Coordinates of C-alpha atoms in Angstrom, one line a residue:
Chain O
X1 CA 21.0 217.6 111.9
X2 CA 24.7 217.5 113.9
X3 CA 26.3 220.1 114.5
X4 CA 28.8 219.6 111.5
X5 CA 26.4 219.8 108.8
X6 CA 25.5 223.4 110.5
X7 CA 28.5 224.9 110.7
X8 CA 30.7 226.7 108.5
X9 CA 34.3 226.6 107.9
X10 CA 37.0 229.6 107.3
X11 CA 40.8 228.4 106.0
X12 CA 41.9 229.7 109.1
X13 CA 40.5 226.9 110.8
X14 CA 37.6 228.9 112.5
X15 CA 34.2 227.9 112.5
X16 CA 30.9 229.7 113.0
X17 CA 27.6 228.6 113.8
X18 CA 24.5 230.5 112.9
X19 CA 22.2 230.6 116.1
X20 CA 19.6 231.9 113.6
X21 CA 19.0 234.8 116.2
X22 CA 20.8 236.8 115.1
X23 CA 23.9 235.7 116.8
X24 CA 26.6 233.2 115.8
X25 CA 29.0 230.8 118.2
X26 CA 32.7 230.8 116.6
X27 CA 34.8 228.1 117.9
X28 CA 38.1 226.7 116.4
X29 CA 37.7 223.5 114.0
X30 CA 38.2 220.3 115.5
X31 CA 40.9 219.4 113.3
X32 CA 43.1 223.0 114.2
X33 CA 42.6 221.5 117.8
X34 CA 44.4 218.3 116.9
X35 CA 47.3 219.9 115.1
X36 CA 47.9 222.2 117.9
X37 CA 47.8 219.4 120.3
X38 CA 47.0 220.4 124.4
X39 CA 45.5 223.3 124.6
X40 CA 47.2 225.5 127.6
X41 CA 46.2 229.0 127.2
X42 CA 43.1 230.8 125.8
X43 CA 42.7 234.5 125.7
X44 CA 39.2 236.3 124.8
X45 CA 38.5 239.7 124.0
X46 CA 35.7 241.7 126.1
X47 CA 31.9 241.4 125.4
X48 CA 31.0 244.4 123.2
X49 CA 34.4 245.1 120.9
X50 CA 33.9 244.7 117.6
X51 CA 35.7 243.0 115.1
X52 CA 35.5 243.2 111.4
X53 CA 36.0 240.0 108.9
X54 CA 39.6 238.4 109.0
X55 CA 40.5 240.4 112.5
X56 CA 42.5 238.7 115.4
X57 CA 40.2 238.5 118.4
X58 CA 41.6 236.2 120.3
X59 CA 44.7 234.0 121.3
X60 CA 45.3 230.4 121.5
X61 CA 48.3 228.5 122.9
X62 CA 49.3 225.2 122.7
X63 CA 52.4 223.8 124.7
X64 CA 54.5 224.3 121.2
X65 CA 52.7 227.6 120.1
X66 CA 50.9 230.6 120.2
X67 CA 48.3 230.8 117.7
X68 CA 45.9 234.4 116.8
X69 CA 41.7 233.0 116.1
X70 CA 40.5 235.5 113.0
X71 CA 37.1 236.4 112.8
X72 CA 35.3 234.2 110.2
X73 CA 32.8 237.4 110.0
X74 CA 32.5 240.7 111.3
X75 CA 30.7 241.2 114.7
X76 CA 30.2 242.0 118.4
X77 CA 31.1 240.0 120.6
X78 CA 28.1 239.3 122.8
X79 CA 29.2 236.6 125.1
X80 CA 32.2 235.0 126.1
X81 CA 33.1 231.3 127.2
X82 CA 35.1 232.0 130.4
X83 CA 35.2 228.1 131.4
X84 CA 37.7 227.6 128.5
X85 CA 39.7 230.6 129.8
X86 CA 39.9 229.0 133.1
X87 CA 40.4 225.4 131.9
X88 CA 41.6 225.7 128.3
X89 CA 41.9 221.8 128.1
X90 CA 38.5 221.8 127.8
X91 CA 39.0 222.6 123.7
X92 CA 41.0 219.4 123.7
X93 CA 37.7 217.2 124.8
X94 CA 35.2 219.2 122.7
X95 CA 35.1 222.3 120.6
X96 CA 31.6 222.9 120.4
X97 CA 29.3 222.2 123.6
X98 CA 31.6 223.2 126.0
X99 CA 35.2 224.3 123.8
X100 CA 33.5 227.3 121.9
X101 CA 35.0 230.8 122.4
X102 CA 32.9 233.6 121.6
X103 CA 29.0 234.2 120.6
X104 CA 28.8 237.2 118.6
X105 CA 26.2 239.4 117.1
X106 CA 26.2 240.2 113.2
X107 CA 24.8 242.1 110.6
X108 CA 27.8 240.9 108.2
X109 CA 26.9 241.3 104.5
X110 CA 26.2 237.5 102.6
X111 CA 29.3 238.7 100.6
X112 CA 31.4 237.9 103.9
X113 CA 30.7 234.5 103.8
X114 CA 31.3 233.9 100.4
X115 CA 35.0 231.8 101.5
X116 CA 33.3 230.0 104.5
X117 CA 33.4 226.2 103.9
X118 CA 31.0 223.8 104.5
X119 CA 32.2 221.2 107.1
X120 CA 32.8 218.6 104.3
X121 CA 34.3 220.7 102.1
X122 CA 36.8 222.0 104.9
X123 CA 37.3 218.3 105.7
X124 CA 38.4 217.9 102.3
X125 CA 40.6 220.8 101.9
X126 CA 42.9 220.4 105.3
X127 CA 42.9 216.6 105.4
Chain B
X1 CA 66.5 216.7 102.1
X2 CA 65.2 215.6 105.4
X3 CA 66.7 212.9 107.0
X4 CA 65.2 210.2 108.7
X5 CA 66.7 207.7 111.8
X6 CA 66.7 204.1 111.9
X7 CA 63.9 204.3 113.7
X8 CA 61.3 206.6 111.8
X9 CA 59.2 204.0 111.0
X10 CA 58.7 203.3 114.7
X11 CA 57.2 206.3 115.6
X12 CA 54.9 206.4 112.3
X13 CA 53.7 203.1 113.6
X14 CA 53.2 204.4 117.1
X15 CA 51.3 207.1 115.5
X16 CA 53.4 210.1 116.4
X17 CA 53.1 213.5 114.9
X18 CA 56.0 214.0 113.0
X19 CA 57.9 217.2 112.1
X20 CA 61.2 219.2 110.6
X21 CA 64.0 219.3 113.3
X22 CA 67.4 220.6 112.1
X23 CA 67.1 218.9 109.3
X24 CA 65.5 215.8 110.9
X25 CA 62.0 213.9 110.0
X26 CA 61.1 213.4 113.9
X27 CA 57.9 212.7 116.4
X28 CA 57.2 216.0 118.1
X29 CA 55.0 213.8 120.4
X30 CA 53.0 210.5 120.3
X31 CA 50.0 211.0 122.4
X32 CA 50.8 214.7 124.4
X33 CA 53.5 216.7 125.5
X34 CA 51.9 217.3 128.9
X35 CA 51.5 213.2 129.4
X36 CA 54.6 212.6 127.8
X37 CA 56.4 215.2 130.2
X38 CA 54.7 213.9 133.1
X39 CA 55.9 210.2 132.6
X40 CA 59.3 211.2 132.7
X41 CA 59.3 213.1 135.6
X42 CA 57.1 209.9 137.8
X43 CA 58.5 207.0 135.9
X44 CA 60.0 206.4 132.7
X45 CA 60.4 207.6 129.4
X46 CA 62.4 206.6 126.0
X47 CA 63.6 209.0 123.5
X48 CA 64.9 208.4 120.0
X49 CA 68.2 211.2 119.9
X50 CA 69.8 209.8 117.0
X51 CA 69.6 212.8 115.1
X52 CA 72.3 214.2 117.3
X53 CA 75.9 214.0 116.2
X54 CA 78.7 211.5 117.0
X55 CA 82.5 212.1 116.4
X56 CA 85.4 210.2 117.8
X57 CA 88.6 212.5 118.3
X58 CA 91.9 210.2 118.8
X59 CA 95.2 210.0 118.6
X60 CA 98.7 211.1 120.5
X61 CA 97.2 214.9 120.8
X62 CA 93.6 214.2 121.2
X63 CA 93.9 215.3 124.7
X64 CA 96.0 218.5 123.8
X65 CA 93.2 219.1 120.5
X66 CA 90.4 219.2 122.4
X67 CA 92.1 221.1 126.0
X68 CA 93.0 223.9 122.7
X69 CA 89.2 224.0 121.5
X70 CA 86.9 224.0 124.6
X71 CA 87.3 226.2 128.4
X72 CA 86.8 222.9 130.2
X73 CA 90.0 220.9 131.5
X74 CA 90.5 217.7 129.5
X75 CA 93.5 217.3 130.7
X76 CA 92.0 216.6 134.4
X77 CA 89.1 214.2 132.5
X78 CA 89.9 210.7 133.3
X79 CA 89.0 207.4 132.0
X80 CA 85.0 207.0 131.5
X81 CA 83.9 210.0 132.8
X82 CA 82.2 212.7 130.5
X83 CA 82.4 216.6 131.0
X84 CA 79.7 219.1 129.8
X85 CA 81.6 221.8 127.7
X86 CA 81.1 224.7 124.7
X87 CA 83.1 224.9 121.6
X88 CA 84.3 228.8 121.8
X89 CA 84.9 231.0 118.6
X90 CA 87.9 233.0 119.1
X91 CA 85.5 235.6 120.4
X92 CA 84.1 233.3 123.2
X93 CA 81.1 232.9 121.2
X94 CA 79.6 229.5 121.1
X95 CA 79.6 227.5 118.0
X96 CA 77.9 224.7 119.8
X97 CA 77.6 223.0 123.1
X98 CA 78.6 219.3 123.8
X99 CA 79.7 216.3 125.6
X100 CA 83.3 215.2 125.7
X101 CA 83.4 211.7 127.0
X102 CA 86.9 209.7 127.4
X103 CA 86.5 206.0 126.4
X104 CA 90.4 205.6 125.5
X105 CA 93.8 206.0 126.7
X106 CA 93.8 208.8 123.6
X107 CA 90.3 207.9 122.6
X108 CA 87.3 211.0 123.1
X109 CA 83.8 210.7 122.0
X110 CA 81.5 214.1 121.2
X111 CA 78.4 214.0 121.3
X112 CA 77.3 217.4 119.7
X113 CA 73.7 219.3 118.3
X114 CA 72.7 217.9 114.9
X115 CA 72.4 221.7 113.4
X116 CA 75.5 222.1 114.6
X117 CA 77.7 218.9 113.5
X118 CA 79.0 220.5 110.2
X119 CA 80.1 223.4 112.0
X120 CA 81.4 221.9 114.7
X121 CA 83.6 219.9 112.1
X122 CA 84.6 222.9 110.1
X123 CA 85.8 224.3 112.7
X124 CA 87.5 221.3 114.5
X125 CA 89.2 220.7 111.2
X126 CA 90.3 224.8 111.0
X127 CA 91.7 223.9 114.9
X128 CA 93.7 220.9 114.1
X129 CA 97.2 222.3 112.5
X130 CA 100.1 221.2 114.6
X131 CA 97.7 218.2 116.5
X132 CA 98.5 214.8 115.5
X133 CA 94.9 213.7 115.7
X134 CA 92.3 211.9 113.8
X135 CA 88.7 213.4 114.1
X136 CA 86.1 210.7 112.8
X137 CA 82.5 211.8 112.3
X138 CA 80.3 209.0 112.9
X139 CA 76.8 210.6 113.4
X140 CA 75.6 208.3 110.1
X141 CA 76.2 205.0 112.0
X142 CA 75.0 205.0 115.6
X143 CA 71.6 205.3 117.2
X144 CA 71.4 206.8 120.2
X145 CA 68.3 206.1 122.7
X146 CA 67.8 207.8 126.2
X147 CA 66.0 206.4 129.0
X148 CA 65.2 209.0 131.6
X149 CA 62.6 208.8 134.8
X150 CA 63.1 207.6 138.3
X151 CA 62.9 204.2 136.7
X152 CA 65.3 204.5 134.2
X153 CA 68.0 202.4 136.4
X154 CA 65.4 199.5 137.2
X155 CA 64.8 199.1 133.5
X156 CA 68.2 199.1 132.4
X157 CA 69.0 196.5 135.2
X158 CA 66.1 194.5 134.0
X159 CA 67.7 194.1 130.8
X160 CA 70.7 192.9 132.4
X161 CA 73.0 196.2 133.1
X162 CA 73.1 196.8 136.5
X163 CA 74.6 200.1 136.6
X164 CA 75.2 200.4 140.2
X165 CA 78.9 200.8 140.0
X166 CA 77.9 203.7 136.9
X167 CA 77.8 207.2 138.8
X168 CA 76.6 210.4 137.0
X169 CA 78.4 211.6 134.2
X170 CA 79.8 208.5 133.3
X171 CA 79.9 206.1 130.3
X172 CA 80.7 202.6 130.5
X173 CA 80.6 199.8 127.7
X174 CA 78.2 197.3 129.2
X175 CA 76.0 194.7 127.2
X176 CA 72.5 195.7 127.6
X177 CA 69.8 193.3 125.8
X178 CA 72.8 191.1 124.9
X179 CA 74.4 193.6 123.0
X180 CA 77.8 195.7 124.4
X181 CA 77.3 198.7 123.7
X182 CA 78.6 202.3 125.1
X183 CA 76.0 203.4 128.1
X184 CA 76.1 206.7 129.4
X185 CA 74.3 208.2 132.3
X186 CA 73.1 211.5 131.0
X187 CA 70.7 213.1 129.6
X188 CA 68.6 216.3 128.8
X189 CA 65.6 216.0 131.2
X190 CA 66.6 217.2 134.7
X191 CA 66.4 213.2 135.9
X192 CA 68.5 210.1 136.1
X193 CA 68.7 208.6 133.0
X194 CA 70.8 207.0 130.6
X195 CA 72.0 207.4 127.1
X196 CA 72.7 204.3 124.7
X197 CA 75.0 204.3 121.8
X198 CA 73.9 201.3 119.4
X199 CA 74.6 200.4 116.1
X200 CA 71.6 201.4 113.5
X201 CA 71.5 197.3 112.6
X202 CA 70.4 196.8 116.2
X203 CA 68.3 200.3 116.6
X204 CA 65.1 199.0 116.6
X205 CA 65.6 195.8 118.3
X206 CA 66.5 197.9 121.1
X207 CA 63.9 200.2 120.9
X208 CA 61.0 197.4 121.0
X209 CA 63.0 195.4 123.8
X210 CA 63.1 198.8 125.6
X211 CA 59.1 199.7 125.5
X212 CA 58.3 195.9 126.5
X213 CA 60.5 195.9 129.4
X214 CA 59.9 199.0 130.6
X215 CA 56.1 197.7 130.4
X216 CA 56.3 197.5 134.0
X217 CA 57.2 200.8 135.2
X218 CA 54.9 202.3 132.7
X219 CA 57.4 203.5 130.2
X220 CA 56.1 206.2 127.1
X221 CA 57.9 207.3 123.6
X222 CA 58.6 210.5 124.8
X223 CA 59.0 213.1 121.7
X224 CA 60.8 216.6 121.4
X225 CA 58.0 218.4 122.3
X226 CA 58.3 217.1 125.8
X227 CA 62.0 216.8 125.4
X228 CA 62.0 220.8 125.3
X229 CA 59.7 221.3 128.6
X230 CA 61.3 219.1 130.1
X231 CA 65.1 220.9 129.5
X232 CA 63.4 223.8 130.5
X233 CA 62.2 222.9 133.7
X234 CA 65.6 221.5 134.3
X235 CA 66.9 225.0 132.8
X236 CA 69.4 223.5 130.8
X237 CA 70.6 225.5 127.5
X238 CA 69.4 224.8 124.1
X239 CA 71.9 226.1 121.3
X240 CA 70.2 227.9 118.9
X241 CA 67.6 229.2 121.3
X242 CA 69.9 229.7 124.4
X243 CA 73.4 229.9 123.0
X244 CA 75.0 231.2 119.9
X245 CA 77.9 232.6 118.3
X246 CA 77.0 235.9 119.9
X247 CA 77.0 234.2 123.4
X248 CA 79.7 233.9 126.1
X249 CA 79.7 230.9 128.1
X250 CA 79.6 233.1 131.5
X251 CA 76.9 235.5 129.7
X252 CA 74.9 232.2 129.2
X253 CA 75.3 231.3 133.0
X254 CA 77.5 228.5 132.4
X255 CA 80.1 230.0 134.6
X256 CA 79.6 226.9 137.1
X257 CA 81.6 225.1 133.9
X258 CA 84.2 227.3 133.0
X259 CA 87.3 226.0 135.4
X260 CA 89.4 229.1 136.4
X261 CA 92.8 227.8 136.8
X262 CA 92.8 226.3 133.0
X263 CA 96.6 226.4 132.2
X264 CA 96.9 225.8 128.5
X265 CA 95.4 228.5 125.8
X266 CA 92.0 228.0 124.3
X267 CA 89.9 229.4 121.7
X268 CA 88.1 232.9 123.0
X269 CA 90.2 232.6 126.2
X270 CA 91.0 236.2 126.7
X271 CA 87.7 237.2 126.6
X272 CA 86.1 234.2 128.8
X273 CA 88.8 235.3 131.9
X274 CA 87.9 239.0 131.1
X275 CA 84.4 238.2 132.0
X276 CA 84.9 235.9 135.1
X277 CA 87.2 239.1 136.3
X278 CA 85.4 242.4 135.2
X279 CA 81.6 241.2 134.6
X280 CA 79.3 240.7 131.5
X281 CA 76.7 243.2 129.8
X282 CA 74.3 241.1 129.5
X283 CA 73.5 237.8 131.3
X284 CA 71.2 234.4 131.3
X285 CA 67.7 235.0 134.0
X286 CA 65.2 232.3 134.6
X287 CA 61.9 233.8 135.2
X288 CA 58.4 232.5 136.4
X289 CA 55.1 234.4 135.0
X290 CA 52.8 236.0 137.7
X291 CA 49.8 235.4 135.4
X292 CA 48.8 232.6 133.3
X293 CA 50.3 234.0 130.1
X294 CA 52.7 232.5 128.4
X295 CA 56.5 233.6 127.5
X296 CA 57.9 233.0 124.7
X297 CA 61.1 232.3 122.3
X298 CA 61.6 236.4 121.3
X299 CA 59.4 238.0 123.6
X300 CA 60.9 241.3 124.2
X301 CA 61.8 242.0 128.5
X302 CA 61.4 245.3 130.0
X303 CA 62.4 246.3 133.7
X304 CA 61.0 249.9 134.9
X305 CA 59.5 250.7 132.0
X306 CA 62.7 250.1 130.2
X307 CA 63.5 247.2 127.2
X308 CA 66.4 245.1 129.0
X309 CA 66.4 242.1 127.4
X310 CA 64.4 239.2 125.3
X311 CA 63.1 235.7 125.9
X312 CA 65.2 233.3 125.1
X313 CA 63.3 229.9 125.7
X314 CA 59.9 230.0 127.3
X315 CA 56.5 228.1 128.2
X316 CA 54.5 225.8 130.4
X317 CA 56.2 224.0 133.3
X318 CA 53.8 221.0 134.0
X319 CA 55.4 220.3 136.8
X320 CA 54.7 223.5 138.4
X321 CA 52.0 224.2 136.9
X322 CA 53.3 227.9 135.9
X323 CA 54.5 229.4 132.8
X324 CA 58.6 229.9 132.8
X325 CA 61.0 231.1 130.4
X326 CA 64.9 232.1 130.2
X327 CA 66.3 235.5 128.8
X328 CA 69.2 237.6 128.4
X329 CA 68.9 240.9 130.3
X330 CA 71.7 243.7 131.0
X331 CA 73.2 243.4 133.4
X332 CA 71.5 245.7 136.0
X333 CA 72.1 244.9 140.1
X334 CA 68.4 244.8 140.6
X335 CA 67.7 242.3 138.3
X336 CA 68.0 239.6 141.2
X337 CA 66.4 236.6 142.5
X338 CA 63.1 238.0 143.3
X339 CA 62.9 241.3 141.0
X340 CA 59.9 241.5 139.3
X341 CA 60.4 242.4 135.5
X342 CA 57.6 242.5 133.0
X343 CA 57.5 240.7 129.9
X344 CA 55.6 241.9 126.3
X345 CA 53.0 239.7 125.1
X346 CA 51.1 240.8 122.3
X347 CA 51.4 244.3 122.7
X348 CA 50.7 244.1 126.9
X349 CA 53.3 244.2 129.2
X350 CA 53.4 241.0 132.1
X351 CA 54.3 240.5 135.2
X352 CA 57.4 238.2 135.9
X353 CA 59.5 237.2 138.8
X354 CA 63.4 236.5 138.4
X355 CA 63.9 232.7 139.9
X356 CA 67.0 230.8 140.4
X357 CA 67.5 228.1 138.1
X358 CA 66.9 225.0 137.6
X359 CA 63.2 226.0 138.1
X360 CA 62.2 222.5 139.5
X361 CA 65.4 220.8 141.0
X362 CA 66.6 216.7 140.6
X363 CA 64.3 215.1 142.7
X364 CA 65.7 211.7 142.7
X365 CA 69.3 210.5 143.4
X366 CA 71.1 209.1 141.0
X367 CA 71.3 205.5 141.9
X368 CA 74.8 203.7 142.9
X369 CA 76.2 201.9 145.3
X370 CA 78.9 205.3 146.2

């Protein structure tokens, strides 16, 4: 299975995948990464705040833009990619392996997903 | 409705990204802005500026018309040289900024903001009772192409303009590709470059003769994304952003352009001289950013623990690797070369240092044989 037919998709252009422990990775889409063009700056928040649903939790820039990253559920953050913070081009090459921004842990309600896309839907939608 | 150049279908085929600029369907970039910026600075790039305005200004009193409307001294501008001036309200505030060129015995061209053209003309128009003068705007039929990099003279020369005898701030009409056209060596990068003024039949002739001979020296489309870091870096003023009605030439910095012994009467002269003499309230800074956060276009500025000021134009300077950014301040004494002031960026206040501008200087010399 890749990795696009496990992730889900917010209209925000976040997406989240389920580590089925428990914890989910959040990343930004691959296609939000192409509109922004290179990547420049990335801010994280600290392991252990919490966010709930549709909260800004971190910043993106591009060379055009400053962008605020919702969360696609609610959740702590656990763990934090610092290697993107220290070489945000990184997102530019790849948003998953090594371009994701935050793992966090999350006892969000199914009802919270209920307007997460699947990849091919969100494909659909933006393109 | 948006408008489009002669060349729009150029950069869809080239793949650029395209977006809304004053009006204007044009490629933000083709591949990146950090590539793009990059080529321009260590060899060559070309730019599609057509969107920008053109208007001719002649007759007996063009010289007198256009000494009434802007601070700079027309009246010292000779024969095919070009001058960098602002178009004053009666305030001092700036309706736009442009380039006055002489290309006649009584013959000026402008070359002027696209956001700004009708406004410059209403207001050219408002200025021109008692001038006998003809004002033609002809931003609908020319093209205009930049070249700009360190090998922007060897590529015009290849294609048979050898512009040694062309200094800085200059505009000759040469034939370039086998067509005469008006050349002018300026642009809005920080490097030697050139600007050409074609006819929209012969736009993208020019264009594709430009990107094949400039093969060589490894020349990119270079889009307005780039365009912008790169004008930063060079700290050069973009209206709308930098300059406005509400803005003073000698607030804005441009003081360096404001000659002090101008004679004749001009729009918002009283207060221009009143500034040069008694001082400003507020006043143009270039900062650098201590940390790797970013400044940005409204960012508010604060200086011990007090709101001074806002960013004007910020963001990345490839070059330096360091995030930079202009703003209006007060004028405070201690807000000097070397100050630190902080700036607000989401709800956290930065570190910033106050740098002299340009923030990276003209590397290369302008190529001539003076």
């Amino acid at each position: 299975m890749s990795i696009q037919e496990k992730i889900l998709c917010s209209k925000s252009h976040e997406y989240l995948l389920d580590n089925e422990d428990g914890t989910y990775t959040i990343g930004l889409t691959e296609y939000a990464v192409k509109q922004l063009g290179d990547i420049v700056f990335v801010e994280l928040p600290e392991v252990g705040a919490e966010f709930k649903k549709g909260e800004s939790f971190a910043a993106i820039e591009s060379v055009k833009a400053a962008s605020e990253i919702y969360m696609p559920i609610s959740g702590t953050i656990k763990e934090i990619n610092d290697a993107v913070v220290d070489n945000p081009e990184t997102l530019n090459e790849d948003v998953y392996e090594k371009g994701w921004l935050v793992k966090i842990e999350s006892k969000a309600p199914q009802s919270e997903f209920a307007d997460l896309l699947e990849y091919e839907d969100y494909k659909e939608e933006v393109e | 409705m948006t408008k489009e150049t002669f060349l729009h279908g150029k950069h869809v085929a080239l793949g650029a990204k395209m977006v809304d600029f004053a009006g204007w369907h044009m490629p933000v970039q083709y591949t990146s802005i950090i590539e793009e910026h990059k080529t321009v600075r260590e060899k060559v790039g070309l730019f599609d500026v057509s969107h920008m305005g053109e208007v001719f200004v002649f007759g007996k009193d063009a010289m007198e018309f256009l000494n009434h409307i802007v601070p700079q001294n027309i009246e010292k501008l000779v024969f095919e040289k070009a001058v960098y001036c602002q178009l004053p309200n009666k305030d001092g505030g700036l309706i736009d900024d442009l380039i006055i060129y002489k290309i006649g015995i009584q013959n000026y061209l402008i070359i002027c903001n696209a956001a700004r053209i009708d406004e410059d003309l209403n207001w050219m128009i408002r200025n021109k009772k008692g001038f006998d003068v003809t004002i033609e705007n002809e931003s609908n039929n020319y093209s205009l192409l930049a070249i700009q990099g360190p090998s922007a003279y060897d590529l015009v020369k290849k294609m048979g303009y050898d512009a040694k005898e062309q200094e800085s701030f200059t505009i000759k009409l040469a034939k370039v590709a086998g067509h005469k056209m008006l050349v002018s060596r300026t642009g809005y990068t920080g490097e030697d470059g050139f600007e050409l003024l074609v006819e929209n039949e012969i736009a993208e002739e020019i264009w594709d003769k430009i990107l094949s001979d400039g093969n060589e020296f490894g020349i990119k489309p270079i889009g307005l994304g780039a365009r912008d870091t790169l004008r930063l870096e060079a700290a050069l003023h973009l209206y709308g952003n930098d300059l406005d009605e509400n803005t003073t030439p000698i607030e804005a910095g441009l003081s360096w352009s404001v000659p002090k012994d101008k004679v004749a009467d001009y729009n918002g002269k009283n207060v221009i001289m009143n500034q040069i003499q008694n001082g400003v309230e507020k006043r143009l800074i270039g900062i650098k950013m201590v940390d790797k956060f970013i400044a940005r276009h409204g960012y508010e500025v604060y200086f011990n623990g007090e709101k001074v000021g806002t960013i004007t134009s910020g963001g990345i300077s490839p070059v330096l690797g360091s995030n930079i950014a202009l703003a209006y301040v007060k004028n405070i004494k201690e807000i000097c070369t070397g100050a630190t002031v902080q700036v607000m960026i989401r709800e956290k206040l930065h570190d910033a240092q106050v740098v002299k501008r340009p923030f990276v200087q003209k590397r290369n010399i302008v190529k001539t044989n003076k």
